[in-house]
mmCIF file of C-alpha atoms in Angstrom:
data_model
loop_
_atom_site.group_PDB
_atom_site.id
_atom_site.type_symbol
_atom_site.label_atom_id
_atom_site.label_comp_id
_atom_site.label_asym_id
_atom_site.label_seq_id
_atom_site.Cartn_x
_atom_site.Cartn_y
_atom_site.Cartn_z
ATOM 1 C CA MET A 1 -31.911 -3.180 -19.383
ATOM 2 C CA ASN A 2 -33.176 -5.254 -16.449
ATOM 3 C CA ALA A 3 -32.737 -3.972 -12.803
ATOM 4 C CA SER A 4 -30.076 -6.442 -11.985
ATOM 5 C CA LYS A 5 -27.777 -5.404 -14.980
ATOM 6 C CA GLN A 6 -28.538 -1.767 -14.213
ATOM 7 C CA ARG A 7 -27.512 -2.164 -10.603
ATOM 8 C CA THR A 8 -24.273 -3.934 -11.538
ATOM 9 C CA SER A 9 -23.451 -1.254 -14.097
ATOM 10 C CA HIS A 10 -24.129 1.488 -11.533
ATOM 11 C CA LEU A 11 -21.806 -0.249 -8.886
ATOM 12 C CA THR A 12 -19.095 -0.793 -11.471
ATOM 13 C CA LEU A 13 -19.146 2.953 -12.374
ATOM 14 C CA ARG A 14 -19.194 3.860 -8.720
ATOM 15 C CA ALA A 15 -16.202 1.550 -8.079
ATOM 16 C CA LEU A 16 -14.335 3.076 -10.894
ATOM 17 C CA CYS A 17 -14.972 6.691 -9.760
ATOM 18 C CA GLU A 18 -14.209 5.974 -6.101
ATOM 19 C CA GLY A 19 -11.061 3.992 -7.063
ATOM 20 C CA ALA A 20 -9.966 6.768 -9.261
ATOM 21 C CA MET A 21 -10.406 9.313 -6.272
ATOM 22 C CA MET A 22 -8.688 6.974 -3.831
ATOM 23 C CA VAL A 23 -5.646 6.531 -6.181
ATOM 24 C CA VAL A 24 -5.294 10.184 -6.620
ATOM 25 C CA LEU A 25 -5.605 10.817 -2.882
ATOM 26 C CA ALA A 26 -3.070 8.092 -2.284
ATOM 27 C CA GLN A 27 -0.663 9.740 -4.745
ATOM 28 C CA ILE A 28 -1.209 13.253 -3.095
ATOM 29 C CA LEU A 29 -0.468 11.693 0.452
ATOM 30 C CA GLY A 30 2.687 10.021 -1.109
ATOM 31 C CA TYR A 31 4.076 13.553 -1.654
ATOM 32 C CA LEU A 32 3.620 14.382 1.998
ATOM 33 C CA LYS A 33 6.448 12.348 3.415
ATOM 34 C CA LEU A 34 7.113 12.285 7.148
ATOM 35 C CA TRP A 35 10.541 10.632 6.698
ATOM 36 C CA GLU A 36 12.328 9.323 3.562
ATOM 37 C CA MET A 37 14.861 6.447 3.459
ATOM 38 C CA PRO A 38 18.045 7.059 1.544
ATOM 39 C CA TRP A 39 17.432 4.417 -1.178
ATOM 40 C CA GLY A 40 13.651 4.832 -1.405
ATOM 41 C CA GLY A 41 10.758 4.049 0.915
ATOM 42 C CA SER A 42 9.169 6.610 3.140
ATOM 43 C CA ILE A 43 6.946 7.065 6.125
ATOM 44 C CA CYS A 44 3.555 8.484 4.665
ATOM 45 C CA LEU A 45 -0.094 7.806 4.480
ATOM 46 C CA SER A 46 -0.164 6.822 0.809
ATOM 47 C CA MET A 47 -1.465 3.313 1.547
ATOM 48 C CA LEU A 48 -4.487 4.555 3.641
ATOM 49 C CA PRO A 49 -6.958 5.242 0.768
ATOM 50 C CA ILE A 50 -5.965 2.067 -1.009
ATOM 51 C CA PHE A 51 -6.607 0.072 2.212
ATOM 52 C CA LEU A 52 -10.030 1.845 2.432
ATOM 53 C CA PHE A 53 -10.929 1.189 -1.146
ATOM 54 C CA ALA A 54 -9.828 -2.445 -1.029
ATOM 55 C CA CYS A 55 -11.830 -3.061 2.086
ATOM 56 C CA ARG A 56 -14.948 -1.481 0.626
ATOM 57 C CA TRP A 57 -14.862 -3.062 -2.883
ATOM 58 C CA GLY A 58 -12.850 -6.344 -2.441
ATOM 59 C CA LEU A 59 -9.843 -8.063 -3.617
ATOM 60 C CA GLY A 60 -9.900 -7.373 -7.434
ATOM 61 C CA TRP A 61 -10.534 -3.764 -7.190
ATOM 62 C CA GLY A 62 -8.045 -3.356 -4.447
ATOM 63 C CA LEU A 63 -5.345 -5.060 -6.425
ATOM 64 C CA LEU A 64 -6.175 -2.889 -9.427
ATOM 65 C CA SER A 65 -5.975 0.315 -7.502
ATOM 66 C CA GLY A 66 -2.781 -0.623 -5.958
ATOM 67 C CA PHE A 67 -1.260 -1.452 -9.264
ATOM 68 C CA VAL A 68 -2.333 2.015 -10.715
ATOM 69 C CA LEU A 69 -0.682 3.611 -7.597
ATOM 70 C CA GLY A 70 2.419 1.662 -8.163
ATOM 71 C CA ILE A 71 2.578 3.103 -11.721
ATOM 72 C CA LEU A 72 1.935 6.650 -10.492
ATOM 73 C CA GLN A 73 4.394 6.360 -7.692
ATOM 74 C CA PHE A 74 7.134 5.318 -10.119
ATOM 75 C CA MET A 75 6.386 7.930 -12.694
ATOM 76 C CA PHE A 76 5.561 10.990 -10.679
ATOM 77 C CA ASP A 77 7.104 10.499 -7.273
ATOM 78 C CA GLY A 78 10.785 10.319 -8.458
ATOM 79 C CA GLY A 79 10.779 6.519 -8.767
ATOM 80 C CA PHE A 80 14.077 5.118 -7.367
ATOM 81 C CA ALA A 81 15.076 1.910 -9.293
ATOM 82 C CA ILE A 82 18.304 0.260 -10.343
ATOM 83 C CA GLY A 83 16.694 -1.706 -13.204
ATOM 84 C CA TRP A 84 13.578 -3.228 -14.521
ATOM 85 C CA GLN A 85 13.543 -5.868 -11.829
ATOM 86 C CA SER A 86 13.360 -3.184 -9.180
ATOM 87 C CA ILE A 87 10.757 -1.257 -11.054
ATOM 88 C CA ILE A 88 8.539 -4.367 -11.189
ATOM 89 C CA GLY A 89 9.330 -5.489 -7.552
ATOM 90 C CA ASP A 90 9.387 -2.102 -5.781
ATOM 91 C CA TYR A 91 6.589 -0.448 -7.621
ATOM 92 C CA LEU A 92 4.229 -2.736 -9.544
ATOM 93 C CA LEU A 93 4.251 -5.692 -7.292
ATOM 94 C CA ALA A 94 4.715 -3.942 -3.884
ATOM 95 C CA PHE A 95 1.938 -1.488 -4.337
ATOM 96 C CA THR A 96 -0.294 -4.053 -5.988
ATOM 97 C CA ALA A 97 0.210 -6.069 -2.843
ATOM 98 C CA VAL A 98 -1.324 -3.371 -0.747
ATOM 99 C CA GLY A 99 -4.757 -4.313 -2.304
ATOM 100 C CA VAL A 100 -4.493 -7.889 -1.127
ATOM 101 C CA GLY A 101 -6.243 -6.878 2.090
ATOM 102 C CA GLY A 102 -9.462 -6.782 0.050
ATOM 103 C CA VAL A 103 -10.001 -10.411 0.789
ATOM 104 C CA PHE A 104 -11.360 -8.987 4.110
ATOM 105 C CA THR A 105 -14.540 -7.114 3.090
ATOM 106 C CA LYS A 106 -17.759 -6.078 4.650
ATOM 107 C CA LYS A 107 -17.063 -7.240 8.056
ATOM 108 C CA SER A 108 -16.944 -5.222 11.212
ATOM 109 C CA TRP A 109 -13.088 -5.706 11.737
ATOM 110 C CA SER A 110 -12.127 -5.905 7.959
ATOM 111 C CA ILE A 111 -10.485 -2.368 7.894
ATOM 112 C CA PHE A 112 -7.994 -3.467 10.449
ATOM 113 C CA ALA A 113 -7.352 -6.800 8.848
ATOM 114 C CA CYS A 114 -7.127 -5.223 5.394
ATOM 115 C CA THR A 115 -4.448 -2.835 6.689
ATOM 116 C CA ILE A 116 -2.384 -5.494 8.449
ATOM 117 C CA LEU A 117 -2.493 -7.972 5.539
ATOM 118 C CA GLY A 118 -1.929 -5.254 2.926
ATOM 119 C CA SER A 119 1.018 -3.849 4.872
ATOM 120 C CA ALA A 120 2.506 -7.416 5.486
ATOM 121 C CA ALA A 121 2.109 -8.190 1.712
ATOM 122 C CA ARG A 122 3.805 -5.097 0.586
ATOM 123 C CA PHE A 123 6.538 -5.503 3.171
ATOM 124 C CA LEU A 124 7.116 -9.043 2.006
ATOM 125 C CA VAL A 125 7.642 -7.884 -1.579
ATOM 126 C CA HIS A 126 10.126 -5.066 -0.546
ATOM 127 C CA TYR A 127 11.847 -7.479 1.792
ATOM 128 C CA ILE A 128 12.578 -9.994 -1.083
ATOM 129 C CA VAL A 129 13.565 -7.284 -3.625
ATOM 130 C CA GLY A 130 15.739 -5.419 -1.000
ATOM 131 C CA ALA A 131 17.556 -8.788 -0.083
ATOM 132 C CA THR A 132 18.171 -9.870 -3.729
ATOM 133 C CA ILE A 133 18.160 -6.920 -6.117
ATOM 134 C CA TRP A 134 19.398 -4.267 -3.783
ATOM 135 C CA ALA A 135 21.830 -6.606 -1.878
ATOM 136 C CA GLU A 136 24.944 -5.179 -3.525
ATOM 137 C CA TYR A 137 24.137 -1.756 -2.036
ATOM 138 C CA MET A 138 24.062 -2.977 1.464
ATOM 139 C CA PRO A 139 26.067 -0.699 3.723
ATOM 140 C CA ASP A 140 28.700 -1.898 6.249
ATOM 141 C CA VAL A 141 26.778 -0.245 9.133
ATOM 142 C CA PHE A 142 23.064 0.520 9.236
ATOM 143 C CA PHE A 143 21.203 1.769 12.363
ATOM 144 C CA GLY A 144 24.537 1.523 14.249
ATOM 145 C CA MET A 145 24.750 -2.165 13.413
ATOM 146 C CA THR A 146 27.399 -4.041 11.334
ATOM 147 C CA MET A 147 25.497 -5.522 8.346
ATOM 148 C CA THR A 148 26.550 -8.968 7.147
ATOM 149 C CA SER A 149 23.370 -10.363 5.645
ATOM 150 C CA PRO A 150 21.347 -8.595 3.131
ATOM 151 C CA TRP A 151 18.325 -10.431 4.300
ATOM 152 C CA PHE A 152 18.791 -8.854 7.883
ATOM 153 C CA TYR A 153 19.482 -5.566 6.264
ATOM 154 C CA SER A 154 16.380 -5.694 4.112
ATOM 155 C CA LEU A 155 14.298 -6.580 7.184
ATOM 156 C CA LEU A 156 15.600 -3.582 9.123
ATOM 157 C CA TYR A 157 15.544 -1.174 6.182
ATOM 158 C CA ASN A 158 11.986 -2.042 4.858
ATOM 159 C CA GLY A 159 10.570 -2.998 8.232
ATOM 160 C CA PHE A 160 11.330 0.428 9.647
ATOM 161 C CA TYR A 161 9.143 2.452 7.479
ATOM 162 C CA MET A 162 6.544 -0.170 6.658
ATOM 163 C CA VAL A 163 5.679 -0.851 10.357
ATOM 164 C CA ILE A 164 5.325 2.852 11.124
ATOM 165 C CA ASP A 165 3.103 3.294 8.044
ATOM 166 C CA MET A 166 0.912 0.385 9.102
ATOM 167 C CA VAL A 167 0.605 1.666 12.728
ATOM 168 C CA LEU A 168 -0.289 5.226 11.389
ATOM 169 C CA CYS A 169 -2.968 3.818 9.129
ATOM 170 C CA LEU A 170 -4.413 1.652 11.984
ATOM 171 C CA VAL A 171 -4.436 4.521 14.520
ATOM 172 C CA ILE A 172 -6.367 6.773 11.936
ATOM 173 C CA PHE A 173 -8.881 3.929 11.052
ATOM 174 C CA ALA A 174 -9.380 3.349 14.837
ATOM 175 C CA ALA A 175 -10.026 7.185 15.330
ATOM 176 C CA LEU A 176 -12.443 7.116 12.453
ATOM 177 C CA TYR A 177 -14.102 3.915 13.286
ATOM 178 C CA VAL A 178 -16.940 4.677 15.513
ATOM 179 C CA PRO A 179 -18.263 7.644 13.444
ATOM 180 C CA LEU A 180 -17.536 6.194 9.948
ATOM 181 C CA LYS A 181 -17.728 2.440 10.528
ATOM 182 C CA LYS A 182 -20.470 1.969 7.810
ATOM 183 C CA TYR A 183 -18.182 3.710 5.187
ATOM 184 C CA LEU A 184 -15.011 2.060 6.277
ATOM 185 C CA VAL A 185 -16.293 -1.427 5.824
ATOM 186 C CA GLY A 186 -18.392 -0.796 2.763
ATOM 187 C CA GLY A 187 -21.853 -0.899 4.546
ATOM 188 C CA ASP A 188 -23.244 1.832 2.396
ATOM 189 C CA LEU A 189 -22.663 -0.402 -0.825
ATOM 190 C CA LYS A 190 -25.618 -2.632 -0.018
#
């Protein structure tokens, strides 16, 4: 085997192993909820390892790790769904979308851009699913406001925990940025 193929094989194996560890860490962090919403969704740090992995390895690996996390979240974290559409939207698509931040890779600012884009992509999926599939479960009053539009309700409901999750991840990455910058942006993979 020539050196180029051997290097590619080594990097693929490394990505698979690191990805598996990050998905497991994300699943564990998903159990440590700071706040849980009544119909699903919670404030936790489960996206943090997926952002890190996507930023280090890129879009394809990030999407794959998010997809696997979505399956595990549904299976082992008491997945809350009202039908197959909700399973696909709230778990498979939403968690896969976390990995979309992998388009920003190996740049000095990529961990922050990855976190913002991945959070926005996941929010967008939850927002659409919430306003369409979950619309019939919209309460009359939410956060002390009268609800008349499922789109506004979904914005409030999903935005509440998603923005807090994103800010928590950004704060943690900012605290780790100086001592671990090389690892946060995949500089050690060269």
